[in-house]
Amino acid sequence: MPNRKRLSPDESRAAAIAAARDLLREQGVAAITLKAVGGRVGRTHANLLHHFGSVAGLHRALADDIAHSVADSIVAAIGRMRRGQGRLKDVIEGMFDAFRTEKVGELIAWVAMTGQREALDPLVDAIAEVVRDISAPGDERPLDRATLGLVLLAVGDSLAGEEVARACGLPATAARDIAVQQVIAVLAGRPVIG
């Protein structure tokens, strides 16, 4: 057996999460098994069990990693918008791109369908952190409602947005356009449907 590079526990976890993320992007969440991840990083099934406890633990760590990177990109986009270097539409499109690229909808659906709902905690925490970060003191706009609608649209879009838009005879960007309109309406205190 070839000599494997000795990694610290943190390096080993990070390599496994990166491999799981690549598998998610390339093949979907069903491909994220301890055996597949171990094969990518040159580690044994037992080694990954030591770090994550189970494949559910690996899914939770992956959800945590994705949630924080997506949340960081959203907060950064909001910061650019506040500095006049972007628009609300750019923030929303960036969020939709991140959700689609990272297959957030598929990961959430898999976690929910397999009864691992606690693995969604990192995503829930990251969303709550985004709402706190974007809320300026004294801002009375319903940012919580705008964020709820936006996240749910982005999750659905990342899961089957292109296919549903095509079935409706709309461009693949239709959900993004609807999200922009809805967020603007919610923040302005106007009814979204009316």
PDB file of C-alpha atoms in Angstrom:
ATOM      1  CA  MET A   1       0.000   0.000   0.000  1.00  0.00           C
ATOM      2  CA  PRO A   2       1.481   3.414  -0.903  1.00  0.00           C
ATOM      3  CA  ASN A   3       2.425   5.759   1.905  1.00  0.00           C
ATOM      4  CA  ARG A   4      -0.316   8.234   2.607  1.00  0.00           C
ATOM      5  CA  LYS A   5       0.444  11.739   3.742  1.00  0.00           C
ATOM      6  CA  ARG A   6      -0.234  12.139   7.427  1.00  0.00           C
ATOM      7  CA  LEU A   7      -2.947  14.739   7.942  1.00  0.00           C
ATOM      8  CA  SER A   8      -4.039  16.434  11.119  1.00  0.00           C
ATOM      9  CA  PRO A   9      -7.613  15.650  12.199  1.00  0.00           C
ATOM     10  CA  ASP A  10      -8.750  19.065  10.931  1.00  0.00           C
ATOM     11  CA  GLU A  11      -6.994  18.564   7.583  1.00  0.00           C
ATOM     12  CA  SER A  12      -8.493  15.099   7.244  1.00  0.00           C
ATOM     13  CA  ARG A  13     -12.022  16.406   7.953  1.00  0.00           C
ATOM     14  CA  ALA A  14     -11.547  19.320   5.536  1.00  0.00           C
ATOM     15  CA  ALA A  15     -10.308  16.993   2.771  1.00  0.00           C
ATOM     16  CA  ALA A  16     -13.286  14.673   3.276  1.00  0.00           C
ATOM     17  CA  ILE A  17     -15.760  17.572   3.217  1.00  0.00           C
ATOM     18  CA  ALA A  18     -14.139  18.962   0.052  1.00  0.00           C
ATOM     19  CA  ALA A  19     -14.395  15.523  -1.584  1.00  0.00           C
ATOM     20  CA  ALA A  20     -18.050  15.230  -0.518  1.00  0.00           C
ATOM     21  CA  ARG A  21     -18.715  18.683  -1.981  1.00  0.00           C
ATOM     22  CA  ASP A  22     -17.128  17.652  -5.289  1.00  0.00           C
ATOM     23  CA  LEU A  23     -19.215  14.459  -5.350  1.00  0.00           C
ATOM     24  CA  LEU A  24     -22.365  16.483  -4.687  1.00  0.00           C
ATOM     25  CA  ARG A  25     -21.614  18.851  -7.573  1.00  0.00           C
ATOM     26  CA  GLU A  26     -20.585  16.085  -9.980  1.00  0.00           C
ATOM     27  CA  GLN A  27     -22.976  13.232  -9.203  1.00  0.00           C
ATOM     28  CA  GLY A  28     -25.550  14.387  -6.687  1.00  0.00           C
ATOM     29  CA  VAL A  29     -26.104  13.700  -3.035  1.00  0.00           C
ATOM     30  CA  ALA A  30     -26.707   9.954  -3.436  1.00  0.00           C
ATOM     31  CA  ALA A  31     -23.053   9.608  -4.445  1.00  0.00           C
ATOM     32  CA  ILE A  32     -21.855  10.889  -1.054  1.00  0.00           C
ATOM     33  CA  THR A  33     -20.991   7.675   0.719  1.00  0.00           C
ATOM     34  CA  LEU A  34     -18.169   7.067   3.170  1.00  0.00           C
ATOM     35  CA  LYS A  35     -16.614   4.647   0.666  1.00  0.00           C
ATOM     36  CA  ALA A  36     -16.739   7.153  -2.214  1.00  0.00           C
ATOM     37  CA  VAL A  37     -15.381  10.009  -0.113  1.00  0.00           C
ATOM     38  CA  GLY A  38     -12.698   7.757   1.367  1.00  0.00           C
ATOM     39  CA  GLY A  39     -11.660   6.697  -2.123  1.00  0.00           C
ATOM     40  CA  ARG A  40     -11.244  10.310  -3.165  1.00  0.00           C
ATOM     41  CA  VAL A  41      -9.104  11.288  -0.192  1.00  0.00           C
ATOM     42  CA  GLY A  42      -7.200   8.040   0.288  1.00  0.00           C
ATOM     43  CA  ARG A  43      -8.738   7.273   3.676  1.00  0.00           C
ATOM     44  CA  THR A  44     -10.510   4.233   4.992  1.00  0.00           C
ATOM     45  CA  HIS A  45     -14.143   3.864   5.889  1.00  0.00           C
ATOM     46  CA  ALA A  46     -13.079   3.483   9.536  1.00  0.00           C
ATOM     47  CA  ASN A  47     -11.083   6.722   9.373  1.00  0.00           C
ATOM     48  CA  LEU A  48     -14.128   8.629   8.108  1.00  0.00           C
ATOM     49  CA  LEU A  49     -16.321   7.003  10.759  1.00  0.00           C
ATOM     50  CA  HIS A  50     -13.850   8.258  13.345  1.00  0.00           C
ATOM     51  CA  HIS A  51     -14.212  11.836  12.055  1.00  0.00           C
ATOM     52  CA  PHE A  52     -17.941  11.947  11.277  1.00  0.00           C
ATOM     53  CA  GLY A  53     -19.552   9.054  13.154  1.00  0.00           C
ATOM     54  CA  SER A  54     -21.699   8.063  10.174  1.00  0.00           C
ATOM     55  CA  VAL A  55     -22.631   9.148   6.674  1.00  0.00           C
ATOM     56  CA  ALA A  56     -25.305  11.312   8.333  1.00  0.00           C
ATOM     57  CA  GLY A  57     -22.521  13.064  10.241  1.00  0.00           C
ATOM     58  CA  LEU A  58     -20.693  13.628   6.967  1.00  0.00           C
ATOM     59  CA  HIS A  59     -23.884  15.064   5.443  1.00  0.00           C
ATOM     60  CA  ARG A  60     -24.234  17.392   8.425  1.00  0.00           C
ATOM     61  CA  ALA A  61     -20.617  18.574   8.085  1.00  0.00           C
ATOM     62  CA  LEU A  62     -21.157  19.103   4.355  1.00  0.00           C
ATOM     63  CA  ALA A  63     -24.366  21.055   4.993  1.00  0.00           C
ATOM     64  CA  ASP A  64     -22.493  23.177   7.535  1.00  0.00           C
ATOM     65  CA  ASP A  65     -19.665  23.876   5.095  1.00  0.00           C
ATOM     66  CA  ILE A  66     -22.015  24.788   2.240  1.00  0.00           C
ATOM     67  CA  ALA A  67     -24.286  26.855   4.477  1.00  0.00           C
ATOM     68  CA  HIS A  68     -21.416  28.989   5.712  1.00  0.00           C
ATOM     69  CA  SER A  69     -19.833  29.531   2.310  1.00  0.00           C
ATOM     70  CA  VAL A  70     -23.202  30.460   0.759  1.00  0.00           C
ATOM     71  CA  ALA A  71     -24.047  32.737   3.709  1.00  0.00           C
ATOM     72  CA  ASP A  72     -20.639  34.413   3.468  1.00  0.00           C
ATOM     73  CA  SER A  73     -21.127  35.071  -0.245  1.00  0.00           C
ATOM     74  CA  ILE A  74     -24.601  36.541   0.377  1.00  0.00           C
ATOM     75  CA  VAL A  75     -23.363  38.805   3.167  1.00  0.00           C
ATOM     76  CA  ALA A  76     -20.463  39.930   0.945  1.00  0.00           C
ATOM     77  CA  ALA A  77     -22.888  40.705  -1.908  1.00  0.00           C
ATOM     78  CA  ILE A  78     -25.090  42.687   0.482  1.00  0.00           C
ATOM     79  CA  GLY A  79     -22.014  44.608   1.621  1.00  0.00           C
ATOM     80  CA  ARG A  80     -21.164  45.470  -2.000  1.00  0.00           C
ATOM     81  CA  MET A  81     -24.755  46.623  -2.540  1.00  0.00           C
ATOM     82  CA  ARG A  82     -24.620  48.852   0.547  1.00  0.00           C
ATOM     83  CA  ARG A  83     -21.406  50.422  -0.772  1.00  0.00           C
ATOM     84  CA  GLY A  84     -23.114  51.160  -4.081  1.00  0.00           C
ATOM     85  CA  GLN A  85     -21.160  48.468  -5.930  1.00  0.00           C
ATOM     86  CA  GLY A  86     -24.146  46.298  -6.720  1.00  0.00           C
ATOM     87  CA  ARG A  87     -27.908  46.080  -6.831  1.00  0.00           C
ATOM     88  CA  LEU A  88     -30.492  43.983  -5.007  1.00  0.00           C
ATOM     89  CA  LYS A  89     -30.883  41.986  -8.202  1.00  0.00           C
ATOM     90  CA  ASP A  90     -27.162  41.114  -8.081  1.00  0.00           C
ATOM     91  CA  VAL A  91     -27.521  39.860  -4.497  1.00  0.00           C
ATOM     92  CA  ILE A  92     -30.492  37.671  -5.415  1.00  0.00           C
ATOM     93  CA  GLU A  93     -28.900  36.312  -8.574  1.00  0.00           C
ATOM     94  CA  GLY A  94     -25.723  35.519  -6.639  1.00  0.00           C
ATOM     95  CA  MET A  95     -27.776  33.609  -4.085  1.00  0.00           C
ATOM     96  CA  PHE A  96     -29.583  31.646  -6.795  1.00  0.00           C
ATOM     97  CA  ASP A  97     -26.260  30.867  -8.497  1.00  0.00           C
ATOM     98  CA  ALA A  98     -24.731  29.679  -5.221  1.00  0.00           C
ATOM     99  CA  PHE A  99     -27.738  27.495  -4.404  1.00  0.00           C
ATOM    100  CA  ARG A 100     -27.707  25.949  -7.880  1.00  0.00           C
ATOM    101  CA  THR A 101     -23.924  25.463  -8.074  1.00  0.00           C
ATOM    102  CA  GLU A 102     -23.769  23.919  -4.611  1.00  0.00           C
ATOM    103  CA  LYS A 103     -26.914  21.824  -5.210  1.00  0.00           C
ATOM    104  CA  VAL A 104     -28.416  23.161  -1.994  1.00  0.00           C
ATOM    105  CA  GLY A 105     -31.939  22.078  -2.951  1.00  0.00           C
ATOM    106  CA  GLU A 106     -30.839  18.513  -3.577  1.00  0.00           C
ATOM    107  CA  LEU A 107     -28.918  18.358  -0.311  1.00  0.00           C
ATOM    108  CA  ILE A 108     -31.878  19.746   1.661  1.00  0.00           C
ATOM    109  CA  ALA A 109     -34.307  17.354  -0.041  1.00  0.00           C
ATOM    110  CA  TRP A 110     -32.035  14.363   0.646  1.00  0.00           C
ATOM    111  CA  VAL A 111     -31.509  15.309   4.274  1.00  0.00           C
ATOM    112  CA  ALA A 112     -35.251  15.812   4.816  1.00  0.00           C
ATOM    113  CA  MET A 113     -36.251  12.632   2.966  1.00  0.00           C
ATOM    114  CA  THR A 114     -33.794  10.487   4.916  1.00  0.00           C
ATOM    115  CA  GLY A 115     -35.020  11.802   8.252  1.00  0.00           C
ATOM    116  CA  GLN A 116     -31.767  13.597   9.079  1.00  0.00           C
ATOM    117  CA  ARG A 117     -33.495  16.917   9.713  1.00  0.00           C
ATOM    118  CA  GLU A 118     -30.941  17.867  12.376  1.00  0.00           C
ATOM    119  CA  ALA A 119     -28.430  18.080   9.505  1.00  0.00           C
ATOM    120  CA  LEU A 120     -30.370  21.160   8.365  1.00  0.00           C
ATOM    121  CA  ASP A 121     -29.411  23.002  11.578  1.00  0.00           C
ATOM    122  CA  PRO A 122     -26.267  24.548  10.029  1.00  0.00           C
ATOM    123  CA  LEU A 123     -28.333  25.910   7.131  1.00  0.00           C
ATOM    124  CA  VAL A 124     -30.986  27.259   9.505  1.00  0.00           C
ATOM    125  CA  ASP A 125     -28.275  28.860  11.656  1.00  0.00           C
ATOM    126  CA  ALA A 126     -26.586  30.399   8.596  1.00  0.00           C
ATOM    127  CA  ILE A 127     -29.894  31.873   7.389  1.00  0.00           C
ATOM    128  CA  ALA A 128     -30.560  33.343  10.832  1.00  0.00           C
ATOM    129  CA  GLU A 129     -27.052  34.808  10.798  1.00  0.00           C
ATOM    130  CA  VAL A 130     -27.660  36.403   7.377  1.00  0.00           C
ATOM    131  CA  VAL A 131     -30.906  37.979   8.631  1.00  0.00           C
ATOM    132  CA  ARG A 132     -29.031  39.375  11.656  1.00  0.00           C
ATOM    133  CA  ASP A 133     -26.146  40.625   9.496  1.00  0.00           C
ATOM    134  CA  ILE A 134     -28.361  42.419   6.999  1.00  0.00           C
ATOM    135  CA  SER A 135     -30.615  43.988   9.616  1.00  0.00           C
ATOM    136  CA  ALA A 136     -29.469  47.494  10.413  1.00  0.00           C
ATOM    137  CA  PRO A 137     -30.464  48.932  13.810  1.00  0.00           C
ATOM    138  CA  GLY A 138     -33.865  50.603  13.531  1.00  0.00           C
ATOM    139  CA  ASP A 139     -34.629  48.994  10.159  1.00  0.00           C
ATOM    140  CA  GLU A 140     -38.341  48.201  10.290  1.00  0.00           C
ATOM    141  CA  ARG A 141     -38.495  46.403   6.931  1.00  0.00           C
ATOM    142  CA  PRO A 142     -39.615  42.769   7.131  1.00  0.00           C
ATOM    143  CA  LEU A 143     -36.228  41.302   6.241  1.00  0.00           C
ATOM    144  CA  ASP A 144     -37.216  38.019   7.867  1.00  0.00           C
ATOM    145  CA  ARG A 145     -40.174  37.614   5.474  1.00  0.00           C
ATOM    146  CA  ALA A 146     -38.127  38.691   2.462  1.00  0.00           C
ATOM    147  CA  THR A 147     -35.409  36.191   3.392  1.00  0.00           C
ATOM    148  CA  LEU A 148     -37.911  33.371   3.924  1.00  0.00           C
ATOM    149  CA  GLY A 149     -39.438  33.847   0.479  1.00  0.00           C
ATOM    150  CA  LEU A 150     -36.067  34.259  -1.162  1.00  0.00           C
ATOM    151  CA  VAL A 151     -34.524  31.156   0.407  1.00  0.00           C
ATOM    152  CA  LEU A 152     -37.519  28.959  -0.411  1.00  0.00           C
ATOM    153  CA  LEU A 153     -37.547  30.169  -4.025  1.00  0.00           C
ATOM    154  CA  ALA A 154     -33.795  29.618  -4.327  1.00  0.00           C
ATOM    155  CA  VAL A 155     -34.048  26.108  -2.851  1.00  0.00           C
ATOM    156  CA  GLY A 156     -36.838  25.175  -5.263  1.00  0.00           C
ATOM    157  CA  ASP A 157     -35.005  26.740  -8.176  1.00  0.00           C
ATOM    158  CA  SER A 158     -31.828  24.817  -7.366  1.00  0.00           C
ATOM    159  CA  LEU A 159     -33.811  21.584  -7.212  1.00  0.00           C
ATOM    160  CA  ALA A 160     -35.979  21.809 -10.338  1.00  0.00           C
ATOM    161  CA  GLY A 161     -36.158  25.453 -11.438  1.00  0.00           C
ATOM    162  CA  GLU A 162     -35.025  24.994 -15.020  1.00  0.00           C
ATOM    163  CA  GLU A 163     -37.403  22.107 -15.641  1.00  0.00           C
ATOM    164  CA  VAL A 164     -40.437  23.813 -14.079  1.00  0.00           C
ATOM    165  CA  ALA A 165     -39.719  27.083 -15.899  1.00  0.00           C
ATOM    166  CA  ARG A 166     -39.466  25.177 -19.193  1.00  0.00           C
ATOM    167  CA  ALA A 167     -42.770  23.402 -18.467  1.00  0.00           C
ATOM    168  CA  CYS A 168     -44.369  26.825 -17.920  1.00  0.00           C
ATOM    169  CA  GLY A 169     -42.889  28.167 -21.138  1.00  0.00           C
ATOM    170  CA  LEU A 170     -40.678  30.607 -19.216  1.00  0.00           C
ATOM    171  CA  PRO A 171     -36.949  31.289 -19.342  1.00  0.00           C
ATOM    172  CA  ALA A 172     -34.699  29.477 -16.844  1.00  0.00           C
ATOM    173  CA  THR A 173     -34.235  32.784 -14.989  1.00  0.00           C
ATOM    174  CA  ALA A 174     -37.966  33.269 -14.315  1.00  0.00           C
ATOM    175  CA  ALA A 175     -37.774  32.273 -10.628  1.00  0.00           C
ATOM    176  CA  ARG A 176     -34.982  34.800 -10.081  1.00  0.00           C
ATOM    177  CA  ASP A 177     -37.036  37.549 -11.668  1.00  0.00           C
ATOM    178  CA  ILE A 178     -40.035  36.619  -9.519  1.00  0.00           C
ATOM    179  CA  ALA A 179     -37.800  36.600  -6.425  1.00  0.00           C
ATOM    180  CA  VAL A 180     -36.538  40.124  -7.167  1.00  0.00           C
ATOM    181  CA  GLN A 181     -40.102  41.403  -7.591  1.00  0.00           C
ATOM    182  CA  GLN A 182     -41.308  39.653  -4.432  1.00  0.00           C
ATOM    183  CA  VAL A 183     -38.424  40.835  -2.254  1.00  0.00           C
ATOM    184  CA  ILE A 184     -38.879  44.427  -3.417  1.00  0.00           C
ATOM    185  CA  ALA A 185     -42.619  44.187  -2.733  1.00  0.00           C
ATOM    186  CA  VAL A 186     -42.111  42.672   0.738  1.00  0.00           C
ATOM    187  CA  LEU A 187     -39.477  45.227   1.705  1.00  0.00           C
ATOM    188  CA  ALA A 188     -41.733  48.025   0.508  1.00  0.00           C
ATOM    189  CA  GLY A 189     -44.631  46.620   2.573  1.00  0.00           C
ATOM    190  CA  ARG A 190     -46.746  45.906  -0.500  1.00  0.00           C
ATOM    191  CA  PRO A 191     -48.771  42.714  -0.891  1.00  0.00           C
ATOM    192  CA  VAL A 192     -46.896  40.174  -3.005  1.00  0.00           C
ATOM    193  CA  ILE A 193     -50.093  38.784  -4.542  1.00  0.00           C
ATOM    194  CA  GLY A 194     -52.900  41.104  -5.204  1.00  0.00           C
TER     195      GLY A 194
END
